[in-house]
PDB file of C-alpha atoms in Angstrom:
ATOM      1  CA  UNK A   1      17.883 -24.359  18.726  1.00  0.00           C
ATOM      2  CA  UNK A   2      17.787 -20.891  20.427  1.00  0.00           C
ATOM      3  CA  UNK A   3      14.156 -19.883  20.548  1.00  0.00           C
ATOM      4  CA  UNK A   4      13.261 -15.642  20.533  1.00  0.00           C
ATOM      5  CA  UNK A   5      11.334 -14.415  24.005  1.00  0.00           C
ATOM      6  CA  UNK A   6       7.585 -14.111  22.947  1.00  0.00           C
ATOM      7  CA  UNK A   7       6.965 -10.513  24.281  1.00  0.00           C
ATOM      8  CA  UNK A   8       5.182  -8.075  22.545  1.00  0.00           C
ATOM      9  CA  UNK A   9       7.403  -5.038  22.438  1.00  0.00           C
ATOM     10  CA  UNK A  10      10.269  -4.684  24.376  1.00  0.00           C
ATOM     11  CA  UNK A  11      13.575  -2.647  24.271  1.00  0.00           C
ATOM     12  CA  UNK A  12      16.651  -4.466  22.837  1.00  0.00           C
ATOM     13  CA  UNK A  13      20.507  -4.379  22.456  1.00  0.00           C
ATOM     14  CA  UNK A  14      21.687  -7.134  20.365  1.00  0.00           C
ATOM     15  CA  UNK A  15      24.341  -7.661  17.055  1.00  0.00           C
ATOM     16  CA  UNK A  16      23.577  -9.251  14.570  1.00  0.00           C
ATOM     17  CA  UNK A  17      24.569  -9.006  10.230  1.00  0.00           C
ATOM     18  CA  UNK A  18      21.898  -8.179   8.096  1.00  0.00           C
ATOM     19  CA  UNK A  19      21.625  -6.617   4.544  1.00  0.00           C
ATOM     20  CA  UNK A  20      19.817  -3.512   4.326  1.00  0.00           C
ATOM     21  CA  UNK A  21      17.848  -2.576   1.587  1.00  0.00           C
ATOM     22  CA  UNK A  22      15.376   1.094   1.679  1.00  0.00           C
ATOM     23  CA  UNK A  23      15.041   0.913   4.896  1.00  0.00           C
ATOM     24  CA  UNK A  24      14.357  -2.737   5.251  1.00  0.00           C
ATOM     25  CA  UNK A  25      16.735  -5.560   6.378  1.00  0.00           C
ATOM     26  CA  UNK A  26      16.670  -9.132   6.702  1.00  0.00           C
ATOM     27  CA  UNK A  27      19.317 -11.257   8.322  1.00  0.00           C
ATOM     28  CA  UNK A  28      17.757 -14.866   7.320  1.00  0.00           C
ATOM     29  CA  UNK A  29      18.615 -18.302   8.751  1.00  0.00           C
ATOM     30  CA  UNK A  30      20.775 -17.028  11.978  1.00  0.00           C
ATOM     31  CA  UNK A  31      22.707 -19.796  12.842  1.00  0.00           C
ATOM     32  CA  UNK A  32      23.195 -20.056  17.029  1.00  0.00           C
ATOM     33  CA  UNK A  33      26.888 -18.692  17.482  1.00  0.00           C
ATOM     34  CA  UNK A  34      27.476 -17.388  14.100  1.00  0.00           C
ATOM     35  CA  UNK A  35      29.854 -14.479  13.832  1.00  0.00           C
ATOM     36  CA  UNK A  36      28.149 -10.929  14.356  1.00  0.00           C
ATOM     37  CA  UNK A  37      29.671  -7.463  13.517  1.00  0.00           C
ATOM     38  CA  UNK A  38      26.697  -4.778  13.310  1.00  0.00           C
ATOM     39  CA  UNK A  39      25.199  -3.444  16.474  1.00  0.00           C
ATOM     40  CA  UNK A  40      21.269  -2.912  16.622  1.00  0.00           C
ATOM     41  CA  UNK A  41      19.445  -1.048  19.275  1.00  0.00           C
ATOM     42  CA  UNK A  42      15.400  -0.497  19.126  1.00  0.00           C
ATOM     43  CA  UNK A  43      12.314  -2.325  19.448  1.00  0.00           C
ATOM     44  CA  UNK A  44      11.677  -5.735  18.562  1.00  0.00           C
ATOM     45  CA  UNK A  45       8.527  -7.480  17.596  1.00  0.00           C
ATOM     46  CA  UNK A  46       8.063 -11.180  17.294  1.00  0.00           C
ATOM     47  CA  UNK A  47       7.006 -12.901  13.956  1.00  0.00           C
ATOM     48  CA  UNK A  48       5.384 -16.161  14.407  1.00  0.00           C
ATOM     49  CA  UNK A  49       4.363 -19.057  12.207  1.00  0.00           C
ATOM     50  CA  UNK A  50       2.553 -22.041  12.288  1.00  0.00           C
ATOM     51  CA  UNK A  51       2.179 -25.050  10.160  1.00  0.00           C
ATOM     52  CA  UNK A  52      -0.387 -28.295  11.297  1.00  0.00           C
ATOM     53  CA  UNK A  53      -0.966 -31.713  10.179  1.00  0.00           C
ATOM     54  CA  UNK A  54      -4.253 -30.914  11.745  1.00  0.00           C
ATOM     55  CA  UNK A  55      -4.777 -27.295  10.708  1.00  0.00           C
ATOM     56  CA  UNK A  56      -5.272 -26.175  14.299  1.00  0.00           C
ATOM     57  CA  UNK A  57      -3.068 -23.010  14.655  1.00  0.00           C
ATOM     58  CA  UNK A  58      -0.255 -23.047  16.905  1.00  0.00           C
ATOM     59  CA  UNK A  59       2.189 -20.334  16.775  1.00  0.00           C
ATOM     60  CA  UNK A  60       5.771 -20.086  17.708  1.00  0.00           C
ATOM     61  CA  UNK A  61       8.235 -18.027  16.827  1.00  0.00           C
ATOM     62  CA  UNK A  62      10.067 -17.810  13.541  1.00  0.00           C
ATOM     63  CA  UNK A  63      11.998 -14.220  14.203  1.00  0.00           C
ATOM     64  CA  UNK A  64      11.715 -11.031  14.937  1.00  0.00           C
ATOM     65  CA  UNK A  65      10.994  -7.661  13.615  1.00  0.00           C
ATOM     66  CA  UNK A  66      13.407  -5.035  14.967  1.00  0.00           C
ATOM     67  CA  UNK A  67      11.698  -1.313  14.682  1.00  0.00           C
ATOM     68  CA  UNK A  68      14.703   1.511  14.226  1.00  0.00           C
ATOM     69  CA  UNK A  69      14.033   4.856  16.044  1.00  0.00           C
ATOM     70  CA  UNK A  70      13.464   7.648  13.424  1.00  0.00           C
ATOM     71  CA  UNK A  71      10.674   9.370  11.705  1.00  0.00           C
ATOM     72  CA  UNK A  72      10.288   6.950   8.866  1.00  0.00           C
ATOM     73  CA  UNK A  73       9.432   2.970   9.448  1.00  0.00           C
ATOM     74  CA  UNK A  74      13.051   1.153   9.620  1.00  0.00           C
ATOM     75  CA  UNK A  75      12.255  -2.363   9.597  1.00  0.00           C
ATOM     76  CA  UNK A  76      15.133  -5.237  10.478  1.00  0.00           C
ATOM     77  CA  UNK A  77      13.878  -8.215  10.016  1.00  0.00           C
ATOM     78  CA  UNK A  78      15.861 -11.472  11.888  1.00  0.00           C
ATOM     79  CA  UNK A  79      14.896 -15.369  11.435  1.00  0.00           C
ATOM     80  CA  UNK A  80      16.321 -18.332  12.562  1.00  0.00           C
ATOM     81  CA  UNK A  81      16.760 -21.651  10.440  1.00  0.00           C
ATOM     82  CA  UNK A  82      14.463 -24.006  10.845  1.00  0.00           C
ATOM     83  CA  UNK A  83      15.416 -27.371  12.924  1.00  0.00           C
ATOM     84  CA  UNK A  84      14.910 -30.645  11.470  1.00  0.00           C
ATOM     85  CA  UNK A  85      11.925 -31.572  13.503  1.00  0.00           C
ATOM     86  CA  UNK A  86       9.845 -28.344  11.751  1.00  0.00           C
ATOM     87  CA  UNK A  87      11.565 -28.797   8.155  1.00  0.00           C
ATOM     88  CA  UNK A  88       9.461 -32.737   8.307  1.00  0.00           C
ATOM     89  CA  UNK A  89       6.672 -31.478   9.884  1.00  0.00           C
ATOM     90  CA  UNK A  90       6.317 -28.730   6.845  1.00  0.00           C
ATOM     91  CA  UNK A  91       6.630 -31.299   4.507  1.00  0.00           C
ATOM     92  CA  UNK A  92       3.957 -33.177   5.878  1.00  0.00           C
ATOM     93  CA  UNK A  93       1.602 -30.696   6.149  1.00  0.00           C
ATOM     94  CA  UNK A  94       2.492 -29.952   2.071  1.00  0.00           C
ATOM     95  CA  UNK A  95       1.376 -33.371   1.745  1.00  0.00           C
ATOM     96  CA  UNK A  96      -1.545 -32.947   3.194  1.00  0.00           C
ATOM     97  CA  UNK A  97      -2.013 -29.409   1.130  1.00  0.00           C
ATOM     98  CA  UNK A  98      -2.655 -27.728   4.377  1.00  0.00           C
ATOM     99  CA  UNK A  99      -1.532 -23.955   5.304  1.00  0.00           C
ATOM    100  CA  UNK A 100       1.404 -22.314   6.154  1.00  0.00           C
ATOM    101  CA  UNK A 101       0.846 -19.363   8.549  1.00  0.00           C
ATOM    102  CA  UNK A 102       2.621 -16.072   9.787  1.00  0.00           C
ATOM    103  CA  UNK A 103       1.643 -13.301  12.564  1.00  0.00           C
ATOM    104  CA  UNK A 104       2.494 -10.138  14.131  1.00  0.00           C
ATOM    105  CA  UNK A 105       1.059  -8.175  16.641  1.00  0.00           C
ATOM    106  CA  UNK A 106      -0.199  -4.684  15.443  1.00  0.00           C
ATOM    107  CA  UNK A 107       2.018  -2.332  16.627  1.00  0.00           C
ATOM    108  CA  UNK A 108       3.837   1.182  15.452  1.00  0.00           C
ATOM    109  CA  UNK A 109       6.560   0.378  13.263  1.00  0.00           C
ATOM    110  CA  UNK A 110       8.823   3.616  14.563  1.00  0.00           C
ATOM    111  CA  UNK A 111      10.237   2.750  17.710  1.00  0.00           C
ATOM    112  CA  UNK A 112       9.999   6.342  18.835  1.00  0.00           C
ATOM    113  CA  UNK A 113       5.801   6.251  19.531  1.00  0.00           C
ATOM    114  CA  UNK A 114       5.144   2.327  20.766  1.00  0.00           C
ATOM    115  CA  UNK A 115       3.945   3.958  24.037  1.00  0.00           C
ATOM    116  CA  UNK A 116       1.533   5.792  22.044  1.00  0.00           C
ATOM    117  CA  UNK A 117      -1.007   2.871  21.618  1.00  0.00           C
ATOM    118  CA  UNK A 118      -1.157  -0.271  23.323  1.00  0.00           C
ATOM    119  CA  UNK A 119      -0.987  -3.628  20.930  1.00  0.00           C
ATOM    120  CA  UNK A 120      -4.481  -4.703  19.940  1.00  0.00           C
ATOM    121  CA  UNK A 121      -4.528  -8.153  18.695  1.00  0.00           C
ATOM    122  CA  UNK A 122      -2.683  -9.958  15.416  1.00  0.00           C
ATOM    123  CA  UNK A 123      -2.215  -9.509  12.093  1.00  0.00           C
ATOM    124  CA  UNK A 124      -2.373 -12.967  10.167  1.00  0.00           C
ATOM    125  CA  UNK A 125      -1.600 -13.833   6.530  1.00  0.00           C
ATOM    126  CA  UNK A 126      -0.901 -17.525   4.876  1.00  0.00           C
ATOM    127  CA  UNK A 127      -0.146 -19.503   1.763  1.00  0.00           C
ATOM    128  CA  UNK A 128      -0.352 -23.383   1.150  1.00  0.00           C
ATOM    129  CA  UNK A 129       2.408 -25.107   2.938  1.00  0.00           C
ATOM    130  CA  UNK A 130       3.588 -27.063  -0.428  1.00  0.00           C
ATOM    131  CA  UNK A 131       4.505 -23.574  -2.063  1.00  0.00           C
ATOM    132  CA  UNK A 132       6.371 -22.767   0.914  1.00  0.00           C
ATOM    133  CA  UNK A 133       8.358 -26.242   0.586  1.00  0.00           C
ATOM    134  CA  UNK A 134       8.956 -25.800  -3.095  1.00  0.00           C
ATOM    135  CA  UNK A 135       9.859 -22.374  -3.316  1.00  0.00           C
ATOM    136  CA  UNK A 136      12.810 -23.432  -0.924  1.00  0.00           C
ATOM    137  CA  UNK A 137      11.566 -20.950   2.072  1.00  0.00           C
ATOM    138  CA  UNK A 138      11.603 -18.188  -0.452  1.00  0.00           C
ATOM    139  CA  UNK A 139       9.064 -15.576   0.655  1.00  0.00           C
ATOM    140  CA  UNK A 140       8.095 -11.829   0.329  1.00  0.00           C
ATOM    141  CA  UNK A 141       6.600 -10.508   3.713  1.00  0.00           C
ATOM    142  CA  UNK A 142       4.694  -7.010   2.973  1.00  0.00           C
ATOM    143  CA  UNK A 143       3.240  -5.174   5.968  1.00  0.00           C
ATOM    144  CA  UNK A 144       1.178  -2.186   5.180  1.00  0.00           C
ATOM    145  CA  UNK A 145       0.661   0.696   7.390  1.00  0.00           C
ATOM    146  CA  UNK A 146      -1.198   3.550   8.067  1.00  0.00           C
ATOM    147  CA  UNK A 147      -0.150   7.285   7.507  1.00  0.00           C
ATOM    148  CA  UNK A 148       0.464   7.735  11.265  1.00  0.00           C
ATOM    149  CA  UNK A 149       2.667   4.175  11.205  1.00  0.00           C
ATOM    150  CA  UNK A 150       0.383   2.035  12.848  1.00  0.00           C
ATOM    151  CA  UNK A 151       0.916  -0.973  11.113  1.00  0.00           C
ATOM    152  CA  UNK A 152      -2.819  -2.572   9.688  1.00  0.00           C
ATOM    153  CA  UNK A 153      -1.819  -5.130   7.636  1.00  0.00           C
ATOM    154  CA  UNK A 154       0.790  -8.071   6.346  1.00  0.00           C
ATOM    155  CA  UNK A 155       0.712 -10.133   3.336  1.00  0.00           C
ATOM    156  CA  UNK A 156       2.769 -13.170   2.484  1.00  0.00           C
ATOM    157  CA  UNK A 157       3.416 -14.637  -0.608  1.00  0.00           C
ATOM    158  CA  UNK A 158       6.370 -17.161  -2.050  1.00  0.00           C
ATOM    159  CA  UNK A 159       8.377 -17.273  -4.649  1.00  0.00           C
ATOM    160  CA  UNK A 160       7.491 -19.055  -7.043  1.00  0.00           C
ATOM    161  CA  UNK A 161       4.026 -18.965  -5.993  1.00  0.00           C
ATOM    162  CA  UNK A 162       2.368 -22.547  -7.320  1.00  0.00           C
ATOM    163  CA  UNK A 163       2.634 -25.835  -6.084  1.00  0.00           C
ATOM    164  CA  UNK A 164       3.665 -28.862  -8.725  1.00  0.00           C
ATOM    165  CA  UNK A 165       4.826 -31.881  -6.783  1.00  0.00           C
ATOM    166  CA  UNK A 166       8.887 -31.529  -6.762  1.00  0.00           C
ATOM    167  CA  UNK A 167      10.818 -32.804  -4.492  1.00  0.00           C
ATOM    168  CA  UNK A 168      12.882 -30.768  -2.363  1.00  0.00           C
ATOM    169  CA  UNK A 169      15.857 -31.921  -0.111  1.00  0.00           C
ATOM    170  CA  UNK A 170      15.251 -31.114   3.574  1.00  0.00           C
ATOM    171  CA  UNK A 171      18.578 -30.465   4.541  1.00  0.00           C
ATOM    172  CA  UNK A 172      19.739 -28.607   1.663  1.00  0.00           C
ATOM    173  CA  UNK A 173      16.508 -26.626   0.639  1.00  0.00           C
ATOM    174  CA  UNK A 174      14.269 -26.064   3.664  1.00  0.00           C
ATOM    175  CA  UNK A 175      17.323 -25.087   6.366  1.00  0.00           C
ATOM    176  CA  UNK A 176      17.323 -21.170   5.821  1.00  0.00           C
ATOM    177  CA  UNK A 177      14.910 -18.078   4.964  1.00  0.00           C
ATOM    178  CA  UNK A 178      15.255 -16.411   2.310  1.00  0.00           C
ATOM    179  CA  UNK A 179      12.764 -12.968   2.626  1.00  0.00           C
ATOM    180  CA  UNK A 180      12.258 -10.142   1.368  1.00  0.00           C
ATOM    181  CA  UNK A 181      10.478  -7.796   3.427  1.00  0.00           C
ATOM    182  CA  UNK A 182       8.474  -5.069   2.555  1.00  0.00           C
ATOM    183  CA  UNK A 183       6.865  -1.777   4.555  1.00  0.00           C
ATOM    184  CA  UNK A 184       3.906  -0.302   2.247  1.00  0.00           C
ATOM    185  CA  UNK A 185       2.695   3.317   3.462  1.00  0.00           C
ATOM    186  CA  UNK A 186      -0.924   4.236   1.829  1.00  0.00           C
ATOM    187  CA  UNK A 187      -0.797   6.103  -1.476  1.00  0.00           C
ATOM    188  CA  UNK A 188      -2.573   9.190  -1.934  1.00  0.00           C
ATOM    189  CA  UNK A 189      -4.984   9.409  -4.586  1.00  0.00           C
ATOM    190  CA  UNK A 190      -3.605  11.645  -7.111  1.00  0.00           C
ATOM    191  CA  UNK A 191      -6.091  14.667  -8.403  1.00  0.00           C
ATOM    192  CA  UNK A 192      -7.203  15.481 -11.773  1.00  0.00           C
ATOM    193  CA  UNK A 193      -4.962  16.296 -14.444  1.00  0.00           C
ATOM    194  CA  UNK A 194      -5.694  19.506 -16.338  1.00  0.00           C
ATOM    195  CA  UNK A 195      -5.818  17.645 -19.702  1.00  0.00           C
ATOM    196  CA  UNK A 196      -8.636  16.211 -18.169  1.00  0.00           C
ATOM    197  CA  UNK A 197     -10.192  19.451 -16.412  1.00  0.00           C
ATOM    198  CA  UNK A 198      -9.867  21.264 -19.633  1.00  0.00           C
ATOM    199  CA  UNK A 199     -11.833  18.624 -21.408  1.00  0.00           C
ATOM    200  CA  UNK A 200     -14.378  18.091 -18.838  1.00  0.00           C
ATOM    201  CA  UNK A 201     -15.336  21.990 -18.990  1.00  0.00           C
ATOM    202  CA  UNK A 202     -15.745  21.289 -22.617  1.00  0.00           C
ATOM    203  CA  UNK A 203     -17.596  19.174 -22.252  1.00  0.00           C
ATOM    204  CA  UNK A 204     -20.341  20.533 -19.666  1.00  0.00           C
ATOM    205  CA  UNK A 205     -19.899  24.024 -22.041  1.00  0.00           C
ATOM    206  CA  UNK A 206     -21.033  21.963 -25.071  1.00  0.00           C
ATOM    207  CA  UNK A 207     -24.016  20.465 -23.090  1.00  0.00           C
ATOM    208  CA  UNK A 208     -24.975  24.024 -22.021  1.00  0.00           C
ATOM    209  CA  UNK A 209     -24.695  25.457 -25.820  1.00  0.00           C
ATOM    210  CA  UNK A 210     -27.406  22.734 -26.621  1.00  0.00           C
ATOM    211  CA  UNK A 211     -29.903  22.786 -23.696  1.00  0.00           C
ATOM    212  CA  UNK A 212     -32.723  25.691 -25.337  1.00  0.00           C
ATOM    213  CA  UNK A 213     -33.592  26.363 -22.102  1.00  0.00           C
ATOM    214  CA  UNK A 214     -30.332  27.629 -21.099  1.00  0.00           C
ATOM    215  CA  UNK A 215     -29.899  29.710 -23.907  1.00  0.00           C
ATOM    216  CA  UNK A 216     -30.761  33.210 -23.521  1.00  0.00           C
ATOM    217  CA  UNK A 217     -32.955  34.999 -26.568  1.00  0.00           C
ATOM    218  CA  UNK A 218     -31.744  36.881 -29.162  1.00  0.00           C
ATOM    219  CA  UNK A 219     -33.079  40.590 -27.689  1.00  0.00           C
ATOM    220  CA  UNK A 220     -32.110  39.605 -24.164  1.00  0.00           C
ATOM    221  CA  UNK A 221     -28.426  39.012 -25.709  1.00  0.00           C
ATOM    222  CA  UNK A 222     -27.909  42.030 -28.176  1.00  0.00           C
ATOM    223  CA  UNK A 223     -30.734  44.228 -27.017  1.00  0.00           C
ATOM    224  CA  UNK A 224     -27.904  47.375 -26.411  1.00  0.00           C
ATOM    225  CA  UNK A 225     -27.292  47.305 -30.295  1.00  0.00           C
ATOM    226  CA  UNK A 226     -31.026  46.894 -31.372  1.00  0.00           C
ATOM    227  CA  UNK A 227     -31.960  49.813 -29.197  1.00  0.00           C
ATOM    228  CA  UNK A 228     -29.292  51.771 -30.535  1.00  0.00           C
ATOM    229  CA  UNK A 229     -29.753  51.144 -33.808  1.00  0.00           C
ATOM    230  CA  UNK A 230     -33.658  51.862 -33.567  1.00  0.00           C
ATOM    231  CA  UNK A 231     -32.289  55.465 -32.353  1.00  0.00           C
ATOM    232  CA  UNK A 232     -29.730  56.416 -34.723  1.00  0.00           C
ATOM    233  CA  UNK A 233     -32.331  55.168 -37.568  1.00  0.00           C
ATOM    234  CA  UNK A 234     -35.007  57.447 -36.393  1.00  0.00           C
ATOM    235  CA  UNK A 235     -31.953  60.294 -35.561  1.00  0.00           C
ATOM    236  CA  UNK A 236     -31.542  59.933 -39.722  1.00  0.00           C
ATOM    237  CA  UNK A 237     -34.422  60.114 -40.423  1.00  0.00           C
ATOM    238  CA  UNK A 238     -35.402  63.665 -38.619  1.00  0.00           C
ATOM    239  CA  UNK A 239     -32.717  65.151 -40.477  1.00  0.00           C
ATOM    240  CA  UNK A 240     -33.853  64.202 -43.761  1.00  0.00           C
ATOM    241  CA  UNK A 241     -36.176  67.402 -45.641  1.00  0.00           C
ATOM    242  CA  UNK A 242     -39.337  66.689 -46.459  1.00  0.00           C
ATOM    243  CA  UNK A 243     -39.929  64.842 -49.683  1.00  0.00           C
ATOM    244  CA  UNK A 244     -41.821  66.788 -53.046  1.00  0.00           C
ATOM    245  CA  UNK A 245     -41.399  70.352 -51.259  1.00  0.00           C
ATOM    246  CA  UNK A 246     -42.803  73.159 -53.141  1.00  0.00           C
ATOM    247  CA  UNK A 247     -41.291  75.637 -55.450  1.00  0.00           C
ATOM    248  CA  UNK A 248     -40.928  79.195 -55.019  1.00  0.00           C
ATOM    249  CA  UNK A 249     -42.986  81.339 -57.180  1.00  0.00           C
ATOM    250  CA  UNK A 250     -41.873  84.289 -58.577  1.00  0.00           C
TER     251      UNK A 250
END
């Protein structure tokens, strides 16, 4: 089987068919020589596995993530079938319930800024090997990024997830990928809604109303109307004669 150059990042013309879905694609289980009618240009990444009887890591290539130019992430994501030599070796490690592994470098996932920021290590992610053999190679790849692009993450999981002891055909079951891939930007955290505003000034306005010391006192509130009162009272009263005046005398 044709293996993929292991190079980091590197500037690509190739063909290929793949199936694009929002800005993600995946051509799974490329045989050597198959027919190929859609032209690809970009940057392509390497995605390794790895899968041990002895659980010691050894990584290899399983495909390769192909970065579109453009302002948002466009993700391609091509795999090649897996010979027969790798389809019993992942069955033996299910026996053994040992791991099954993935990588990629971290990188920017637009092709436009990878000479930005040099690569700085791996991203890994796993699942047990026997959930990779009974789910037939079906898996859902998420890498997460950052708001600049820079991708900080990847997840992995299959499909179905658990493992329950049935047998699977190599050659029928455990030939050809069958991913879904998935770029996840970070979500802003939304702000308060103004049902909730509204209630929460209620709220501290209610607390206020019964705190004494935060009240103010009954002449320091209405003290204009006492004071005017007190003056148009003693205004009435000045204009008021005298009571039991005399009488006049003739």
């Amino acid at each position: 089987m044709a293996r993929l150059l292991p190079f980091n990042i590197a500037v690509v013309s190739t063909v290929f068919l793949f199936v694009c879905t929002k800005s993600v694609c995946c051509n799974n289980g490329r045989r050597v020589g198959d027919a190929l009618d859609t032209e690809f240009s970009g940057f392509s990444v390497p995605l390794e596995h790895s899968f041990e009887v002895d659980d010691v890591a050894k990584f290899r290539v399983r495909g390769a993530l192909l970065l579109k130019a453009g302002r948002e992430p466009s993700v391609l994501l091509n795999q090649n079938q897996l010979s027969e030599e790798d389809r019993t070796k992942l069955k033996e490690v299910a026996a053994v319930d040992g791991l099954y592994r993935i990588q990629v470098p971290r990188v920017f996932l637009l092709a436009d800024r990878q000479t930005e920021r040099q690569m700085e290590g791996y991203l890994t992610a796993f699942v047990r090997a026997c959930a990779m053999v009974e789910s037939h190679l079906s898996d859902s790849i998420t890498l997460h990024t950052d708001v600049s692009g820079y991708l900080i993450g990847v997840s992995i999981v299959t499909l179905p997830g658990a493992c329950r002891g049935t047998e699977v055909e190599d050659e029928v079951d455990l030939e050809v990928f069958n991913t879904t891939l998935h770029v996840m930007p970070p979500v802003n955290a939304t702000g308060p809604g103004t049902a909730w505003f509204i209630e929460r000034m209620e709220q501290e306005s209610e607390k206020k109303s019964k705190n004494p010391q935060e009240q103010k006192s009954f002449f320091a509130k209405y003290w204009y109307l006492i004071l005017g009162g007190a003056i148009f009272l003693m205004a009435s009263n000045s204009a008021q004669p005298p009571a039991g005046g005399g009488r006049e005398q003739s």
